[in-house]
């Protein structure tokens, strides 16, 4: 019985949110994630953002994801023809809304870009979940709702 309780305590302790070993701000700010040149994996680079207000940080990260100037490849995660409409941050859920052009992204390219967007925003203290919408509706891939 005691061994069972010890195992339960150890398992519960491992469910806690892990604290980062290195403070990203000390290395230059925040990370921007993006697909590698072969579009087979996600890589990241540090960018410097001086803002401390969460709204300003989110807007700056969106600009960086659209510009693509954070990496050697200069490829934007959010393509030029995809218009970013708005975002909301409620109860630690960040909802990003894009226009219909987002739906032109297909297959692994879309998955990697979506994952890059999600990873970029999950590093923020006030963001625990990222939801992507197209024209205010849940993103669907092959008829299946993603993230809603």
PDB file of C-alpha atoms in Angstrom:
ATOM      1  CA  UNK A   1       0.000   0.000   0.000  1.00  0.00           C
ATOM      2  CA  UNK A   2       2.789   2.452   0.874  1.00  0.00           C
ATOM      3  CA  UNK A   3       4.606   1.618  -2.368  1.00  0.00           C
ATOM      4  CA  UNK A   4       1.406   2.377  -4.286  1.00  0.00           C
ATOM      5  CA  UNK A   5       1.096   5.793  -2.589  1.00  0.00           C
ATOM      6  CA  UNK A   6       4.729   6.626  -3.387  1.00  0.00           C
ATOM      7  CA  UNK A   7       4.174   5.756  -7.060  1.00  0.00           C
ATOM      8  CA  UNK A   8       1.021   7.927  -7.131  1.00  0.00           C
ATOM      9  CA  UNK A   9       2.840  10.901  -5.615  1.00  0.00           C
ATOM     10  CA  UNK A  10       5.694  10.561  -8.120  1.00  0.00           C
ATOM     11  CA  UNK A  11       3.276  10.357 -11.045  1.00  0.00           C
ATOM     12  CA  UNK A  12       1.330  13.428  -9.902  1.00  0.00           C
ATOM     13  CA  UNK A  13       4.536  15.395  -9.466  1.00  0.00           C
ATOM     14  CA  UNK A  14       5.528  14.651 -13.076  1.00  0.00           C
ATOM     15  CA  UNK A  15       2.263  16.266 -14.342  1.00  0.00           C
ATOM     16  CA  UNK A  16       3.340  19.745 -13.253  1.00  0.00           C
ATOM     17  CA  UNK A  17       4.257  22.298 -15.883  1.00  0.00           C
ATOM     18  CA  UNK A  18       8.024  22.164 -16.269  1.00  0.00           C
ATOM     19  CA  UNK A  19       9.956  25.347 -15.722  1.00  0.00           C
ATOM     20  CA  UNK A  20      12.415  26.177 -18.498  1.00  0.00           C
ATOM     21  CA  UNK A  21      16.044  25.440 -17.712  1.00  0.00           C
ATOM     22  CA  UNK A  22      17.203  28.555 -19.590  1.00  0.00           C
ATOM     23  CA  UNK A  23      15.389  31.865 -19.518  1.00  0.00           C
ATOM     24  CA  UNK A  24      14.808  32.681 -23.203  1.00  0.00           C
ATOM     25  CA  UNK A  25      14.752  36.401 -22.452  1.00  0.00           C
ATOM     26  CA  UNK A  26      18.378  36.224 -21.348  1.00  0.00           C
ATOM     27  CA  UNK A  27      19.301  34.750 -24.742  1.00  0.00           C
ATOM     28  CA  UNK A  28      17.786  37.544 -26.795  1.00  0.00           C
ATOM     29  CA  UNK A  29      14.076  37.514 -26.244  1.00  0.00           C
ATOM     30  CA  UNK A  30      11.576  35.093 -27.660  1.00  0.00           C
ATOM     31  CA  UNK A  31      11.810  32.207 -30.067  1.00  0.00           C
ATOM     32  CA  UNK A  32      10.148  32.214 -33.460  1.00  0.00           C
ATOM     33  CA  UNK A  33       9.518  28.715 -34.768  1.00  0.00           C
ATOM     34  CA  UNK A  34       9.456  27.951 -38.481  1.00  0.00           C
ATOM     35  CA  UNK A  35       9.794  24.979 -40.873  1.00  0.00           C
ATOM     36  CA  UNK A  36      13.350  24.143 -41.919  1.00  0.00           C
ATOM     37  CA  UNK A  37      14.447  24.552 -45.558  1.00  0.00           C
ATOM     38  CA  UNK A  38      13.441  20.968 -46.408  1.00  0.00           C
ATOM     39  CA  UNK A  39      10.062  21.498 -44.716  1.00  0.00           C
ATOM     40  CA  UNK A  40      10.594  18.307 -42.758  1.00  0.00           C
ATOM     41  CA  UNK A  41      10.956  19.690 -39.233  1.00  0.00           C
ATOM     42  CA  UNK A  42      10.545  22.808 -37.126  1.00  0.00           C
ATOM     43  CA  UNK A  43      13.494  24.938 -36.052  1.00  0.00           C
ATOM     44  CA  UNK A  44      13.691  28.185 -34.115  1.00  0.00           C
ATOM     45  CA  UNK A  45      15.661  31.403 -33.766  1.00  0.00           C
ATOM     46  CA  UNK A  46      15.718  33.930 -30.975  1.00  0.00           C
ATOM     47  CA  UNK A  47      14.396  37.395 -31.675  1.00  0.00           C
ATOM     48  CA  UNK A  48      14.583  40.461 -29.495  1.00  0.00           C
ATOM     49  CA  UNK A  49      11.294  42.003 -28.404  1.00  0.00           C
ATOM     50  CA  UNK A  50      11.564  44.875 -25.970  1.00  0.00           C
ATOM     51  CA  UNK A  51       7.823  45.025 -25.269  1.00  0.00           C
ATOM     52  CA  UNK A  52       6.449  43.812 -21.947  1.00  0.00           C
ATOM     53  CA  UNK A  53       2.723  44.236 -22.631  1.00  0.00           C
ATOM     54  CA  UNK A  54       1.203  40.914 -23.757  1.00  0.00           C
ATOM     55  CA  UNK A  55      -0.798  42.545 -26.581  1.00  0.00           C
ATOM     56  CA  UNK A  56       2.307  44.240 -27.964  1.00  0.00           C
ATOM     57  CA  UNK A  57       4.285  40.993 -27.756  1.00  0.00           C
ATOM     58  CA  UNK A  58       1.567  39.027 -29.600  1.00  0.00           C
ATOM     59  CA  UNK A  59       1.385  41.671 -32.333  1.00  0.00           C
ATOM     60  CA  UNK A  60       5.173  41.727 -32.679  1.00  0.00           C
ATOM     61  CA  UNK A  61       5.324  37.932 -32.979  1.00  0.00           C
ATOM     62  CA  UNK A  62       2.597  37.974 -35.641  1.00  0.00           C
ATOM     63  CA  UNK A  63       4.590  40.564 -37.598  1.00  0.00           C
ATOM     64  CA  UNK A  64       7.723  38.397 -37.315  1.00  0.00           C
ATOM     65  CA  UNK A  65       5.835  35.301 -38.482  1.00  0.00           C
ATOM     66  CA  UNK A  66       4.603  37.226 -41.543  1.00  0.00           C
ATOM     67  CA  UNK A  67       7.973  38.860 -42.360  1.00  0.00           C
ATOM     68  CA  UNK A  68      10.251  35.857 -42.215  1.00  0.00           C
ATOM     69  CA  UNK A  69      13.260  38.045 -41.381  1.00  0.00           C
ATOM     70  CA  UNK A  70      14.187  35.974 -38.320  1.00  0.00           C
ATOM     71  CA  UNK A  71      15.784  33.118 -40.261  1.00  0.00           C
ATOM     72  CA  UNK A  72      18.461  32.624 -42.896  1.00  0.00           C
ATOM     73  CA  UNK A  73      15.890  31.222 -45.327  1.00  0.00           C
ATOM     74  CA  UNK A  74      13.712  34.369 -45.026  1.00  0.00           C
ATOM     75  CA  UNK A  75      10.552  32.291 -45.462  1.00  0.00           C
ATOM     76  CA  UNK A  76       7.504  33.586 -43.658  1.00  0.00           C
ATOM     77  CA  UNK A  77       5.466  31.156 -41.577  1.00  0.00           C
ATOM     78  CA  UNK A  78       2.308  33.110 -42.403  1.00  0.00           C
ATOM     79  CA  UNK A  79       2.329  33.496 -46.208  1.00  0.00           C
ATOM     80  CA  UNK A  80       1.981  36.975 -47.709  1.00  0.00           C
ATOM     81  CA  UNK A  81      -1.437  36.190 -49.205  1.00  0.00           C
ATOM     82  CA  UNK A  82      -2.837  35.067 -45.838  1.00  0.00           C
ATOM     83  CA  UNK A  83      -4.388  38.025 -44.083  1.00  0.00           C
ATOM     84  CA  UNK A  84      -4.324  38.052 -40.326  1.00  0.00           C
ATOM     85  CA  UNK A  85      -7.608  39.516 -39.099  1.00  0.00           C
ATOM     86  CA  UNK A  86      -7.518  39.575 -35.326  1.00  0.00           C
ATOM     87  CA  UNK A  87      -6.777  37.723 -32.135  1.00  0.00           C
ATOM     88  CA  UNK A  88      -8.367  37.335 -28.753  1.00  0.00           C
ATOM     89  CA  UNK A  89      -6.766  36.204 -25.516  1.00  0.00           C
ATOM     90  CA  UNK A  90      -9.275  34.943 -22.991  1.00  0.00           C
ATOM     91  CA  UNK A  91      -8.663  32.508 -20.117  1.00  0.00           C
ATOM     92  CA  UNK A  92      -5.150  31.810 -21.476  1.00  0.00           C
ATOM     93  CA  UNK A  93      -6.578  30.722 -24.852  1.00  0.00           C
ATOM     94  CA  UNK A  94      -5.145  32.655 -27.787  1.00  0.00           C
ATOM     95  CA  UNK A  95      -7.473  32.605 -30.798  1.00  0.00           C
ATOM     96  CA  UNK A  96      -5.919  33.750 -34.081  1.00  0.00           C
ATOM     97  CA  UNK A  97      -8.229  34.486 -37.011  1.00  0.00           C
ATOM     98  CA  UNK A  98      -7.034  34.388 -40.622  1.00  0.00           C
ATOM     99  CA  UNK A  99      -8.808  34.807 -43.950  1.00  0.00           C
ATOM    100  CA  UNK A 100      -9.751  32.071 -46.469  1.00  0.00           C
ATOM    101  CA  UNK A 101      -6.280  32.123 -48.017  1.00  0.00           C
ATOM    102  CA  UNK A 102      -5.047  30.107 -45.035  1.00  0.00           C
ATOM    103  CA  UNK A 103      -7.001  27.182 -46.508  1.00  0.00           C
ATOM    104  CA  UNK A 104      -4.644  27.171 -49.523  1.00  0.00           C
ATOM    105  CA  UNK A 105      -2.002  25.651 -47.255  1.00  0.00           C
ATOM    106  CA  UNK A 106      -2.168  21.886 -47.635  1.00  0.00           C
ATOM    107  CA  UNK A 107      -0.571  18.727 -46.288  1.00  0.00           C
ATOM    108  CA  UNK A 108       2.683  18.743 -44.359  1.00  0.00           C
ATOM    109  CA  UNK A 109       3.326  22.387 -45.240  1.00  0.00           C
ATOM    110  CA  UNK A 110       0.148  23.428 -43.413  1.00  0.00           C
ATOM    111  CA  UNK A 111       0.885  21.166 -40.430  1.00  0.00           C
ATOM    112  CA  UNK A 112       4.413  22.547 -40.010  1.00  0.00           C
ATOM    113  CA  UNK A 113       3.292  26.155 -40.351  1.00  0.00           C
ATOM    114  CA  UNK A 114       0.430  25.643 -37.888  1.00  0.00           C
ATOM    115  CA  UNK A 115       2.773  23.939 -35.417  1.00  0.00           C
ATOM    116  CA  UNK A 116       5.253  26.804 -35.829  1.00  0.00           C
ATOM    117  CA  UNK A 117       2.545  29.333 -35.015  1.00  0.00           C
ATOM    118  CA  UNK A 118       1.403  27.329 -31.987  1.00  0.00           C
ATOM    119  CA  UNK A 119       4.925  26.796 -30.600  1.00  0.00           C
ATOM    120  CA  UNK A 120       5.765  30.462 -31.079  1.00  0.00           C
ATOM    121  CA  UNK A 121       2.830  31.575 -28.952  1.00  0.00           C
ATOM    122  CA  UNK A 122       2.891  28.827 -26.315  1.00  0.00           C
ATOM    123  CA  UNK A 123       6.125  30.231 -24.921  1.00  0.00           C
ATOM    124  CA  UNK A 124       4.192  33.237 -23.612  1.00  0.00           C
ATOM    125  CA  UNK A 125       3.304  33.019 -19.934  1.00  0.00           C
ATOM    126  CA  UNK A 126      -0.325  34.009 -20.513  1.00  0.00           C
ATOM    127  CA  UNK A 127      -0.940  31.517 -23.359  1.00  0.00           C
ATOM    128  CA  UNK A 128      -1.729  27.876 -22.594  1.00  0.00           C
ATOM    129  CA  UNK A 129      -3.646  27.023 -25.769  1.00  0.00           C
ATOM    130  CA  UNK A 130      -3.706  28.346 -29.344  1.00  0.00           C
ATOM    131  CA  UNK A 131      -6.789  28.142 -31.523  1.00  0.00           C
ATOM    132  CA  UNK A 132      -6.671  28.982 -35.232  1.00  0.00           C
ATOM    133  CA  UNK A 133      -9.800  30.136 -37.001  1.00  0.00           C
ATOM    134  CA  UNK A 134     -10.570  31.006 -40.602  1.00  0.00           C
ATOM    135  CA  UNK A 135     -13.056  33.856 -40.971  1.00  0.00           C
ATOM    136  CA  UNK A 136     -14.224  33.340 -37.391  1.00  0.00           C
ATOM    137  CA  UNK A 137     -14.894  29.602 -37.784  1.00  0.00           C
ATOM    138  CA  UNK A 138     -12.866  26.685 -36.460  1.00  0.00           C
ATOM    139  CA  UNK A 139     -10.078  25.546 -38.775  1.00  0.00           C
ATOM    140  CA  UNK A 140     -11.040  22.341 -40.560  1.00  0.00           C
ATOM    141  CA  UNK A 141      -8.682  20.005 -42.361  1.00  0.00           C
ATOM    142  CA  UNK A 142     -10.313  17.341 -44.524  1.00  0.00           C
ATOM    143  CA  UNK A 143     -13.652  18.098 -42.863  1.00  0.00           C
ATOM    144  CA  UNK A 144     -12.332  17.639 -39.316  1.00  0.00           C
ATOM    145  CA  UNK A 145     -12.242  20.551 -36.880  1.00  0.00           C
ATOM    146  CA  UNK A 146      -8.737  21.231 -35.623  1.00  0.00           C
ATOM    147  CA  UNK A 147      -8.353  22.702 -32.163  1.00  0.00           C
ATOM    148  CA  UNK A 148     -11.980  23.494 -31.378  1.00  0.00           C
TER     149      UNK A 148
END
